[in-house]
Amino acid sequence: MKKPESGWNNSKKNLVDETITDIEIPQDKSDEELYKDAKNALEKAQFKTAYAYFSYLTQRNHAESFNELGDMYFYGRGMAINQAKALELYKKAAALDSVYGFFNVGFLYWNGPEEIQDPEQALQYLKKAAQMGYTYALSFIGDIYRTGPEELIDYAEAKRYYQKGVDVNEINAIKGMALLYLLGQGVTQNNAMGAFYLKKAADKGNAWAMYHLGRLYYYGEGIPRNPKLALDYLQMAYDANYPDACSLLGLLYERGEGTAPNIELANKLYIRGHELGDDQSMWYLACNYLDGNGLPKDYKRAEKLFIQAIERGNEPARIDLARMIFHGLGTVQDPQKAYEIIKPCLEQGYGRAYMLMGEVYENGLGVEKDYKQAKELYRKALDLGYSFAQEALDRLDKFC
């Protein structure tokens, strides 16, 4: 089973009708020659020919033809996606001792549709593939032991299989080992060790690792803070089209950390992140439209971007959208609506959310001024680690 493809040309004239067998199979060619011809036909999106040849070869117990037919159903090459049918074909390949058959069955039992999933069976098939020398299976075995289901979680086994993968430079196993240390799963939580494995993966060109290593260097989480190294790794992740890199790289340019400040470039990075679906980029871009930071003030765009970020799970964007509505910026002032938007952030303990609510009561933003209530809210913000609330508390001391 290959990685999912993009841009496969599902030409309608070449869509497979499984009930029609009007493709003539050359009888003067060996099975391997026919298999090669079928692969070439598949590459050219000649699905009918590929399907006919592979089907003929499966009748002759050609193991890899079962895998190729399974891939056609798995990816929907010339036909509707049917992962149950793919599983059936992969099992037949495995029965003929195909290492790819064992891996493909294990992969579907682990990552397939819910009605197919069977993690215990996945382990059996993936272990067989690994025993046959298919090192790509090692990280999947580690993932099952690391993430469950609960009855299968065994961090020691996860580490053992990841280590087998690390020993042969299997990149997903390296990433798995990084996660064990970053999350403290079966080992003492150790970001320095996590960074060690992230660097190994990043050096092999993995964008996920580049981003997370850049993030560690930016925040200084368990390793010395180094904005310049953060910038370097985030730039590499961005160049590899990793969406999350856009927002943090933009923030470095916006704040001038590890580089000279450049708000124009920061906003370009946020715009690119928005295009790639990064909710953090949407949030930062919305804030800059709201405040006119390197962009013309545009409340409507800001509101739209905040909503898009929230729809993608960005909770802090709720605070800024609520701020717009409490102040009536580009919209009708509506404290009840604003409160409903910010409420999840209050429930989740966001200090900045309590800070905003304190401002609402201090300044009477759609509600009656209430300095006592404002102080309680500022105190709560401070308790949650939002240090800016101290200035507000000092300011209100003269009133109550």
PDB file of C-alpha atoms in Angstrom, residues 86-375:
ATOM      1  CA  ALA A  86      -9.287  -4.029  -0.521  1.00  0.00           C
ATOM      2  CA  LEU A  87      -8.884  -5.877   2.780  1.00  0.00           C
ATOM      3  CA  GLU A  88     -10.180  -9.086   1.212  1.00  0.00           C
ATOM      4  CA  LEU A  89      -7.609  -8.835  -1.593  1.00  0.00           C
ATOM      5  CA  TYR A  90      -4.748  -7.913   0.724  1.00  0.00           C
ATOM      6  CA  LYS A  91      -5.540 -10.973   2.833  1.00  0.00           C
ATOM      7  CA  LYS A  92      -5.205 -13.149  -0.240  1.00  0.00           C
ATOM      8  CA  ALA A  93      -1.808 -11.585  -0.932  1.00  0.00           C
ATOM      9  CA  ALA A  94      -0.783 -12.290   2.671  1.00  0.00           C
ATOM     10  CA  ALA A  95      -1.950 -15.890   2.329  1.00  0.00           C
ATOM     11  CA  LEU A  96       0.581 -16.164  -0.504  1.00  0.00           C
ATOM     12  CA  ASP A  97       3.271 -14.896   1.912  1.00  0.00           C
ATOM     13  CA  SER A  98       3.527 -11.390   0.438  1.00  0.00           C
ATOM     14  CA  VAL A  99       5.221  -9.010   2.880  1.00  0.00           C
ATOM     15  CA  TYR A 100       3.218  -6.142   1.396  1.00  0.00           C
ATOM     16  CA  GLY A 101       0.057  -8.165   1.854  1.00  0.00           C
ATOM     17  CA  PHE A 102       0.830  -8.610   5.558  1.00  0.00           C
ATOM     18  CA  PHE A 103       1.562  -4.908   5.940  1.00  0.00           C
ATOM     19  CA  ASN A 104      -1.516  -3.792   4.001  1.00  0.00           C
ATOM     20  CA  VAL A 105      -3.833  -5.997   6.066  1.00  0.00           C
ATOM     21  CA  GLY A 106      -2.248  -4.707   9.267  1.00  0.00           C
ATOM     22  CA  PHE A 107      -2.523  -1.123   8.072  1.00  0.00           C
ATOM     23  CA  LEU A 108      -6.248  -1.455   7.322  1.00  0.00           C
ATOM     24  CA  TYR A 109      -6.964  -3.231  10.611  1.00  0.00           C
ATOM     25  CA  TRP A 110      -5.278  -0.270  12.348  1.00  0.00           C
ATOM     26  CA  ASN A 111      -6.185   2.750  10.197  1.00  0.00           C
ATOM     27  CA  GLY A 112      -9.154   1.560   8.152  1.00  0.00           C
ATOM     28  CA  PRO A 113     -12.837   2.407   8.593  1.00  0.00           C
ATOM     29  CA  GLU A 114     -14.256   1.752  12.063  1.00  0.00           C
ATOM     30  CA  GLU A 115     -16.138  -1.325  10.912  1.00  0.00           C
ATOM     31  CA  ILE A 116     -12.849  -2.875   9.753  1.00  0.00           C
ATOM     32  CA  GLN A 117     -10.575  -1.850  12.616  1.00  0.00           C
ATOM     33  CA  ASP A 118      -9.112  -4.622  14.769  1.00  0.00           C
ATOM     34  CA  PRO A 119      -5.918  -3.501  16.550  1.00  0.00           C
ATOM     35  CA  GLU A 120      -5.044  -6.984  17.820  1.00  0.00           C
ATOM     36  CA  GLN A 121      -5.209  -8.378  14.291  1.00  0.00           C
ATOM     37  CA  ALA A 122      -3.270  -5.352  13.086  1.00  0.00           C
ATOM     38  CA  LEU A 123      -0.446  -6.208  15.468  1.00  0.00           C
ATOM     39  CA  GLN A 124      -0.274  -9.801  14.223  1.00  0.00           C
ATOM     40  CA  TYR A 125      -0.066  -8.837  10.559  1.00  0.00           C
ATOM     41  CA  LEU A 126       2.299  -5.911  11.094  1.00  0.00           C
ATOM     42  CA  LYS A 127       4.641  -8.026  13.207  1.00  0.00           C
ATOM     43  CA  LYS A 128       4.737 -10.614  10.430  1.00  0.00           C
ATOM     44  CA  ALA A 129       5.651  -7.897   7.920  1.00  0.00           C
ATOM     45  CA  ALA A 130       8.378  -6.625  10.268  1.00  0.00           C
ATOM     46  CA  GLN A 131       9.731 -10.150  10.750  1.00  0.00           C
ATOM     47  CA  MET A 132       9.981 -10.422   6.964  1.00  0.00           C
ATOM     48  CA  GLY A 133      12.175  -7.316   6.904  1.00  0.00           C
ATOM     49  CA  TYR A 134       9.627  -4.598   6.125  1.00  0.00           C
ATOM     50  CA  THR A 135      10.943  -1.945   8.496  1.00  0.00           C
ATOM     51  CA  TYR A 136       8.147   0.530   7.662  1.00  0.00           C
ATOM     52  CA  ALA A 137       5.865  -1.673   9.801  1.00  0.00           C
ATOM     53  CA  LEU A 138       7.915  -1.063  12.958  1.00  0.00           C
ATOM     54  CA  SER A 139       6.550   2.420  13.637  1.00  0.00           C
ATOM     55  CA  PHE A 140       2.957   1.228  13.214  1.00  0.00           C
ATOM     56  CA  ILE A 141       3.542  -1.502  15.792  1.00  0.00           C
ATOM     57  CA  GLY A 142       5.031   1.121  18.108  1.00  0.00           C
ATOM     58  CA  ASP A 143       2.040   3.399  17.518  1.00  0.00           C
ATOM     59  CA  ILE A 144      -0.431   0.681  18.495  1.00  0.00           C
ATOM     60  CA  TYR A 145       1.442  -0.022  21.732  1.00  0.00           C
ATOM     61  CA  ARG A 146       1.775   3.723  22.427  1.00  0.00           C
ATOM     62  CA  THR A 147      -1.734   4.962  21.676  1.00  0.00           C
ATOM     63  CA  GLY A 148      -3.958   1.999  22.371  1.00  0.00           C
ATOM     64  CA  PRO A 149      -6.682   0.849  22.674  1.00  0.00           C
ATOM     65  CA  GLU A 150      -6.126   0.846  26.420  1.00  0.00           C
ATOM     66  CA  GLU A 151      -5.792  -2.923  26.759  1.00  0.00           C
ATOM     67  CA  LEU A 152      -2.910  -2.920  24.266  1.00  0.00           C
ATOM     68  CA  ILE A 153      -0.972   0.085  25.602  1.00  0.00           C
ATOM     69  CA  ASP A 154       2.538  -0.994  26.521  1.00  0.00           C
ATOM     70  CA  TYR A 155       5.063   1.836  26.411  1.00  0.00           C
ATOM     71  CA  ALA A 156       8.010  -0.495  26.897  1.00  0.00           C
ATOM     72  CA  GLU A 157       6.999  -2.457  23.800  1.00  0.00           C
ATOM     73  CA  ALA A 158       6.352   0.781  21.916  1.00  0.00           C
ATOM     74  CA  LYS A 159       9.865   1.948  22.739  1.00  0.00           C
ATOM     75  CA  ARG A 160      11.342  -1.433  21.767  1.00  0.00           C
ATOM     76  CA  TYR A 161       9.758  -1.352  18.320  1.00  0.00           C
ATOM     77  CA  TYR A 162      10.499   2.323  17.778  1.00  0.00           C
ATOM     78  CA  GLN A 163      14.124   1.608  18.662  1.00  0.00           C
ATOM     79  CA  LYS A 164      14.233  -1.154  16.054  1.00  0.00           C
ATOM     80  CA  GLY A 165      13.042   1.449  13.547  1.00  0.00           C
ATOM     81  CA  VAL A 166      15.489   4.087  14.781  1.00  0.00           C
ATOM     82  CA  ASP A 167      18.314   1.594  14.293  1.00  0.00           C
ATOM     83  CA  VAL A 168      17.492   1.418  10.567  1.00  0.00           C
ATOM     84  CA  ASN A 169      16.679   5.158  10.263  1.00  0.00           C
ATOM     85  CA  GLU A 170      12.934   4.606   9.752  1.00  0.00           C
ATOM     86  CA  ILE A 171      11.609   8.139  10.023  1.00  0.00           C
ATOM     87  CA  ASN A 172       8.209   7.395  11.568  1.00  0.00           C
ATOM     88  CA  ALA A 173       9.873   5.322  14.280  1.00  0.00           C
ATOM     89  CA  ILE A 174      12.180   8.262  15.008  1.00  0.00           C
ATOM     90  CA  LYS A 175       9.113  10.494  15.342  1.00  0.00           C
ATOM     91  CA  GLY A 176       7.483   7.924  17.628  1.00  0.00           C
ATOM     92  CA  MET A 177      10.533   7.885  19.890  1.00  0.00           C
ATOM     93  CA  ALA A 178      10.438  11.688  20.020  1.00  0.00           C
ATOM     94  CA  LEU A 179       6.808  11.563  21.137  1.00  0.00           C
ATOM     95  CA  LEU A 180       7.571   9.084  23.936  1.00  0.00           C
ATOM     96  CA  TYR A 181      10.023  11.574  25.441  1.00  0.00           C
ATOM     97  CA  LEU A 182       7.999  14.707  24.717  1.00  0.00           C
ATOM     98  CA  LEU A 183       4.886  13.208  26.317  1.00  0.00           C
ATOM     99  CA  GLY A 184       6.645  11.218  29.038  1.00  0.00           C
ATOM    100  CA  GLN A 185       5.086   7.933  27.969  1.00  0.00           C
ATOM    101  CA  GLY A 186       6.896   5.061  29.683  1.00  0.00           C
ATOM    102  CA  VAL A 187       9.961   7.263  30.160  1.00  0.00           C
ATOM    103  CA  THR A 188      10.730  10.353  32.209  1.00  0.00           C
ATOM    104  CA  GLN A 189       9.402  13.343  30.291  1.00  0.00           C
ATOM    105  CA  ASN A 190      12.454  14.905  28.652  1.00  0.00           C
ATOM    106  CA  ASN A 191      12.163  17.573  25.976  1.00  0.00           C
ATOM    107  CA  ALA A 192      15.916  17.541  25.397  1.00  0.00           C
ATOM    108  CA  MET A 193      15.704  13.875  24.373  1.00  0.00           C
ATOM    109  CA  GLY A 194      12.583  14.664  22.387  1.00  0.00           C
ATOM    110  CA  ALA A 195      14.506  17.397  20.583  1.00  0.00           C
ATOM    111  CA  PHE A 196      17.339  14.938  19.887  1.00  0.00           C
ATOM    112  CA  TYR A 197      14.962  12.631  18.006  1.00  0.00           C
ATOM    113  CA  LEU A 198      13.119  15.512  16.363  1.00  0.00           C
ATOM    114  CA  LYS A 199      16.433  16.714  14.961  1.00  0.00           C
ATOM    115  CA  LYS A 200      17.164  13.240  13.570  1.00  0.00           C
ATOM    116  CA  ALA A 201      13.800  13.274  11.798  1.00  0.00           C
ATOM    117  CA  ALA A 202      14.186  16.892  10.682  1.00  0.00           C
ATOM    118  CA  ASP A 203      17.620  16.129   9.230  1.00  0.00           C
ATOM    119  CA  LYS A 204      15.913  13.467   7.118  1.00  0.00           C
ATOM    120  CA  GLY A 205      13.554  16.106   5.728  1.00  0.00           C
ATOM    121  CA  ASN A 206      10.453  15.537   7.878  1.00  0.00           C
ATOM    122  CA  ALA A 207       8.400  18.740   8.036  1.00  0.00           C
ATOM    123  CA  TRP A 208       6.455  17.670  11.148  1.00  0.00           C
ATOM    124  CA  ALA A 209       9.722  17.293  13.040  1.00  0.00           C
ATOM    125  CA  MET A 210      11.056  20.604  11.700  1.00  0.00           C
ATOM    126  CA  TYR A 211       7.970  22.408  12.981  1.00  0.00           C
ATOM    127  CA  HIS A 212       7.958  20.820  16.429  1.00  0.00           C
ATOM    128  CA  LEU A 213      11.687  21.343  16.871  1.00  0.00           C
ATOM    129  CA  GLY A 214      11.251  24.989  15.882  1.00  0.00           C
ATOM    130  CA  ARG A 215       8.396  25.261  18.373  1.00  0.00           C
ATOM    131  CA  LEU A 216      10.535  23.833  21.181  1.00  0.00           C
ATOM    132  CA  TYR A 217      13.308  26.329  20.428  1.00  0.00           C
ATOM    133  CA  TYR A 218      10.843  29.217  20.271  1.00  0.00           C
ATOM    134  CA  TYR A 219       9.165  28.527  23.609  1.00  0.00           C
ATOM    135  CA  GLY A 220      12.262  27.128  25.318  1.00  0.00           C
ATOM    136  CA  GLU A 221      10.294  24.151  26.571  1.00  0.00           C
ATOM    137  CA  GLY A 222      12.853  21.969  28.341  1.00  0.00           C
ATOM    138  CA  ILE A 223      15.695  23.232  26.147  1.00  0.00           C
ATOM    139  CA  PRO A 224      17.409  26.661  26.018  1.00  0.00           C
ATOM    140  CA  ARG A 225      15.246  29.180  24.180  1.00  0.00           C
ATOM    141  CA  ASN A 226      16.777  30.040  20.819  1.00  0.00           C
ATOM    142  CA  PRO A 227      14.629  32.194  18.480  1.00  0.00           C
ATOM    143  CA  LYS A 228      17.256  32.046  15.715  1.00  0.00           C
ATOM    144  CA  LEU A 229      17.218  28.237  15.622  1.00  0.00           C
ATOM    145  CA  ALA A 230      13.429  28.369  15.891  1.00  0.00           C
ATOM    146  CA  LEU A 231      13.354  30.630  12.845  1.00  0.00           C
ATOM    147  CA  ASP A 232      15.622  28.282  10.885  1.00  0.00           C
ATOM    148  CA  TYR A 233      13.581  25.149  11.562  1.00  0.00           C
ATOM    149  CA  LEU A 234      10.233  26.889  11.092  1.00  0.00           C
ATOM    150  CA  GLN A 235      11.444  28.280   7.768  1.00  0.00           C
ATOM    151  CA  MET A 236      12.364  24.754   6.675  1.00  0.00           C
ATOM    152  CA  ALA A 237       8.941  23.488   7.732  1.00  0.00           C
ATOM    153  CA  TYR A 238       7.287  26.374   5.894  1.00  0.00           C
ATOM    154  CA  ASP A 239       9.322  25.649   2.754  1.00  0.00           C
ATOM    155  CA  ALA A 240       8.019  22.070   3.010  1.00  0.00           C
ATOM    156  CA  ASN A 241       4.419  23.447   3.042  1.00  0.00           C
ATOM    157  CA  TYR A 242       3.723  22.475   6.673  1.00  0.00           C
ATOM    158  CA  PRO A 243       0.654  24.643   7.472  1.00  0.00           C
ATOM    159  CA  ASP A 244       1.257  25.141  11.214  1.00  0.00           C
ATOM    160  CA  ALA A 245       4.676  26.646  10.519  1.00  0.00           C
ATOM    161  CA  CYS A 246       3.113  29.733   8.909  1.00  0.00           C
ATOM    162  CA  SER A 247       1.704  31.210  12.105  1.00  0.00           C
ATOM    163  CA  LEU A 248       4.701  30.703  14.366  1.00  0.00           C
ATOM    164  CA  LEU A 249       7.156  31.813  11.692  1.00  0.00           C
ATOM    165  CA  GLY A 250       4.978  34.864  11.106  1.00  0.00           C
ATOM    166  CA  LEU A 251       4.957  35.606  14.823  1.00  0.00           C
ATOM    167  CA  LEU A 252       8.768  35.612  14.880  1.00  0.00           C
ATOM    168  CA  TYR A 253       8.823  38.172  12.079  1.00  0.00           C
ATOM    169  CA  GLU A 254       6.039  40.200  13.684  1.00  0.00           C
ATOM    170  CA  ARG A 255       7.871  40.383  17.016  1.00  0.00           C
ATOM    171  CA  GLY A 256      11.373  40.574  15.546  1.00  0.00           C
ATOM    172  CA  GLU A 257      12.663  37.505  17.377  1.00  0.00           C
ATOM    173  CA  GLY A 258      15.627  35.791  15.756  1.00  0.00           C
ATOM    174  CA  THR A 259      15.354  38.322  12.919  1.00  0.00           C
ATOM    175  CA  ALA A 260      14.542  41.967  12.210  1.00  0.00           C
ATOM    176  CA  PRO A 261      10.856  42.886  12.673  1.00  0.00           C
ATOM    177  CA  ASN A 262       8.914  42.624   9.432  1.00  0.00           C
ATOM    178  CA  ILE A 263       5.147  42.965   9.812  1.00  0.00           C
ATOM    179  CA  GLU A 264       4.576  42.878   6.045  1.00  0.00           C
ATOM    180  CA  LEU A 265       6.263  39.475   5.769  1.00  0.00           C
ATOM    181  CA  ALA A 266       4.475  38.279   8.909  1.00  0.00           C
ATOM    182  CA  ASN A 267       1.099  39.085   7.385  1.00  0.00           C
ATOM    183  CA  LYS A 268       2.066  37.369   4.127  1.00  0.00           C
ATOM    184  CA  LEU A 269       2.903  34.258   6.144  1.00  0.00           C
ATOM    185  CA  TYR A 270      -0.434  34.455   7.965  1.00  0.00           C
ATOM    186  CA  ILE A 271      -2.227  34.800   4.632  1.00  0.00           C
ATOM    187  CA  ARG A 272      -0.413  31.709   3.344  1.00  0.00           C
ATOM    188  CA  GLY A 273      -1.334  29.854   6.521  1.00  0.00           C
ATOM    189  CA  HIS A 274      -4.953  30.856   6.023  1.00  0.00           C
ATOM    190  CA  GLU A 275      -4.811  29.431   2.505  1.00  0.00           C
ATOM    191  CA  LEU A 276      -3.417  26.172   3.909  1.00  0.00           C
ATOM    192  CA  GLY A 277      -6.130  25.967   6.587  1.00  0.00           C
ATOM    193  CA  ASP A 278      -4.019  26.877   9.629  1.00  0.00           C
ATOM    194  CA  ASP A 279      -6.413  28.216  12.280  1.00  0.00           C
ATOM    195  CA  GLN A 280      -3.634  29.986  14.217  1.00  0.00           C
ATOM    196  CA  SER A 281      -2.740  31.982  11.095  1.00  0.00           C
ATOM    197  CA  MET A 282      -6.388  32.933  10.694  1.00  0.00           C
ATOM    198  CA  TRP A 283      -6.458  34.175  14.278  1.00  0.00           C
ATOM    199  CA  TYR A 284      -3.268  36.252  13.980  1.00  0.00           C
ATOM    200  CA  LEU A 285      -4.377  37.693  10.649  1.00  0.00           C
ATOM    201  CA  ALA A 286      -7.763  38.602  12.113  1.00  0.00           C
ATOM    202  CA  CYS A 287      -6.080  40.376  15.031  1.00  0.00           C
ATOM    203  CA  ASN A 288      -3.975  42.428  12.630  1.00  0.00           C
ATOM    204  CA  TYR A 289      -7.021  43.418  10.578  1.00  0.00           C
ATOM    205  CA  LEU A 290      -8.798  44.327  13.808  1.00  0.00           C
ATOM    206  CA  ASP A 291      -5.960  46.469  15.119  1.00  0.00           C
ATOM    207  CA  GLY A 292      -4.625  47.769  11.791  1.00  0.00           C
ATOM    208  CA  ASN A 293      -1.256  46.126  12.400  1.00  0.00           C
ATOM    209  CA  GLY A 294       0.518  46.231   9.042  1.00  0.00           C
ATOM    210  CA  LEU A 295      -2.871  46.054   7.312  1.00  0.00           C
ATOM    211  CA  PRO A 296      -5.718  48.521   6.856  1.00  0.00           C
ATOM    212  CA  LYS A 297      -8.268  48.171   9.656  1.00  0.00           C
ATOM    213  CA  ASP A 298     -11.053  45.949   8.372  1.00  0.00           C
ATOM    214  CA  TYR A 299     -13.573  44.823  10.968  1.00  0.00           C
ATOM    215  CA  LYS A 300     -15.561  42.688   8.559  1.00  0.00           C
ATOM    216  CA  ARG A 301     -12.514  40.711   7.461  1.00  0.00           C
ATOM    217  CA  ALA A 302     -11.409  40.396  11.070  1.00  0.00           C
ATOM    218  CA  GLU A 303     -14.813  39.060  12.125  1.00  0.00           C
ATOM    219  CA  LYS A 304     -14.888  36.558   9.243  1.00  0.00           C
ATOM    220  CA  LEU A 305     -11.397  35.300  10.028  1.00  0.00           C
ATOM    221  CA  PHE A 306     -12.124  34.962  13.750  1.00  0.00           C
ATOM    222  CA  ILE A 307     -15.195  32.871  12.914  1.00  0.00           C
ATOM    223  CA  GLN A 308     -13.180  30.684  10.516  1.00  0.00           C
ATOM    224  CA  ALA A 309     -10.520  30.122  13.175  1.00  0.00           C
ATOM    225  CA  ILE A 310     -13.145  29.230  15.790  1.00  0.00           C
ATOM    226  CA  GLU A 311     -14.802  26.779  13.391  1.00  0.00           C
ATOM    227  CA  ARG A 312     -11.430  25.021  13.117  1.00  0.00           C
ATOM    228  CA  GLY A 313     -11.120  24.728  16.890  1.00  0.00           C
ATOM    229  CA  ASN A 314      -9.146  27.853  17.788  1.00  0.00           C
ATOM    230  CA  GLU A 315     -10.566  28.779  21.186  1.00  0.00           C
ATOM    231  CA  PRO A 316      -8.505  31.975  21.862  1.00  0.00           C
ATOM    232  CA  ALA A 317     -10.067  33.536  18.757  1.00  0.00           C
ATOM    233  CA  ARG A 318     -13.345  33.529  20.698  1.00  0.00           C
ATOM    234  CA  ILE A 319     -11.910  36.094  23.103  1.00  0.00           C
ATOM    235  CA  ASP A 320     -11.061  38.536  20.324  1.00  0.00           C
ATOM    236  CA  LEU A 321     -14.369  38.060  18.509  1.00  0.00           C
ATOM    237  CA  ALA A 322     -16.151  38.653  21.816  1.00  0.00           C
ATOM    238  CA  ARG A 323     -14.038  41.795  22.287  1.00  0.00           C
ATOM    239  CA  MET A 324     -15.292  43.083  18.930  1.00  0.00           C
ATOM    240  CA  ILE A 325     -18.908  42.475  19.887  1.00  0.00           C
ATOM    241  CA  PHE A 326     -18.606  43.866  23.432  1.00  0.00           C
ATOM    242  CA  HIS A 327     -17.125  47.073  21.946  1.00  0.00           C
ATOM    243  CA  GLY A 328     -19.420  47.112  18.908  1.00  0.00           C
ATOM    244  CA  LEU A 329     -16.486  47.212  16.479  1.00  0.00           C
ATOM    245  CA  GLY A 330     -17.900  46.829  12.981  1.00  0.00           C
ATOM    246  CA  THR A 331     -20.973  45.170  14.437  1.00  0.00           C
ATOM    247  CA  VAL A 332     -23.876  45.833  16.785  1.00  0.00           C
ATOM    248  CA  GLN A 333     -22.889  45.835  20.448  1.00  0.00           C
ATOM    249  CA  ASP A 334     -24.461  42.702  21.901  1.00  0.00           C
ATOM    250  CA  PRO A 335     -23.134  41.675  25.340  1.00  0.00           C
ATOM    251  CA  GLN A 336     -25.256  38.518  25.522  1.00  0.00           C
ATOM    252  CA  LYS A 337     -23.981  37.253  22.177  1.00  0.00           C
ATOM    253  CA  ALA A 338     -20.416  38.181  23.126  1.00  0.00           C
ATOM    254  CA  TYR A 339     -20.740  36.313  26.429  1.00  0.00           C
ATOM    255  CA  GLU A 340     -21.983  33.153  24.694  1.00  0.00           C
ATOM    256  CA  ILE A 341     -18.970  33.303  22.375  1.00  0.00           C
ATOM    257  CA  ILE A 342     -16.436  33.744  25.176  1.00  0.00           C
ATOM    258  CA  LYS A 343     -18.112  31.347  27.641  1.00  0.00           C
ATOM    259  CA  PRO A 344     -16.142  28.205  26.565  1.00  0.00           C
ATOM    260  CA  CYS A 345     -12.888  30.092  27.203  1.00  0.00           C
ATOM    261  CA  LEU A 346     -14.060  31.052  30.694  1.00  0.00           C
ATOM    262  CA  GLU A 347     -14.997  27.442  31.383  1.00  0.00           C
ATOM    263  CA  GLN A 348     -11.581  26.273  30.183  1.00  0.00           C
ATOM    264  CA  GLY A 349      -9.730  28.748  32.386  1.00  0.00           C
ATOM    265  CA  TYR A 350      -8.280  31.206  29.884  1.00  0.00           C
ATOM    266  CA  GLY A 351      -6.853  34.098  31.918  1.00  0.00           C
ATOM    267  CA  ARG A 352      -7.232  36.504  29.001  1.00  0.00           C
ATOM    268  CA  ALA A 353     -10.948  35.705  28.839  1.00  0.00           C
ATOM    269  CA  TYR A 354     -11.400  36.741  32.481  1.00  0.00           C
ATOM    270  CA  MET A 355      -9.331  39.856  31.770  1.00  0.00           C
ATOM    271  CA  LEU A 356     -11.747  40.851  29.000  1.00  0.00           C
ATOM    272  CA  MET A 357     -14.765  40.234  31.219  1.00  0.00           C
ATOM    273  CA  GLY A 358     -13.170  42.436  33.855  1.00  0.00           C
ATOM    274  CA  GLU A 359     -12.834  45.196  31.251  1.00  0.00           C
ATOM    275  CA  VAL A 360     -16.484  44.733  30.321  1.00  0.00           C
ATOM    276  CA  TYR A 361     -17.636  45.407  33.900  1.00  0.00           C
ATOM    277  CA  GLU A 362     -15.049  48.110  34.585  1.00  0.00           C
ATOM    278  CA  ASN A 363     -16.054  50.104  31.499  1.00  0.00           C
ATOM    279  CA  GLY A 364     -19.723  49.187  31.276  1.00  0.00           C
ATOM    280  CA  LEU A 365     -19.516  47.615  27.813  1.00  0.00           C
ATOM    281  CA  GLY A 366     -23.186  46.841  27.314  1.00  0.00           C
ATOM    282  CA  VAL A 367     -23.635  46.165  31.032  1.00  0.00           C
ATOM    283  CA  GLU A 368     -23.789  48.336  34.146  1.00  0.00           C
ATOM    284  CA  LYS A 369     -20.397  49.328  35.524  1.00  0.00           C
ATOM    285  CA  ASP A 370     -19.477  47.136  38.483  1.00  0.00           C
ATOM    286  CA  TYR A 371     -15.979  47.699  39.868  1.00  0.00           C
ATOM    287  CA  LYS A 372     -16.351  44.973  42.491  1.00  0.00           C
ATOM    288  CA  GLN A 373     -17.273  42.401  39.851  1.00  0.00           C
ATOM    289  CA  ALA A 374     -14.467  43.676  37.607  1.00  0.00           C
ATOM    290  CA  LYS A 375     -11.917  43.218  40.416  1.00  0.00           C
TER     291      LYS A 375
END
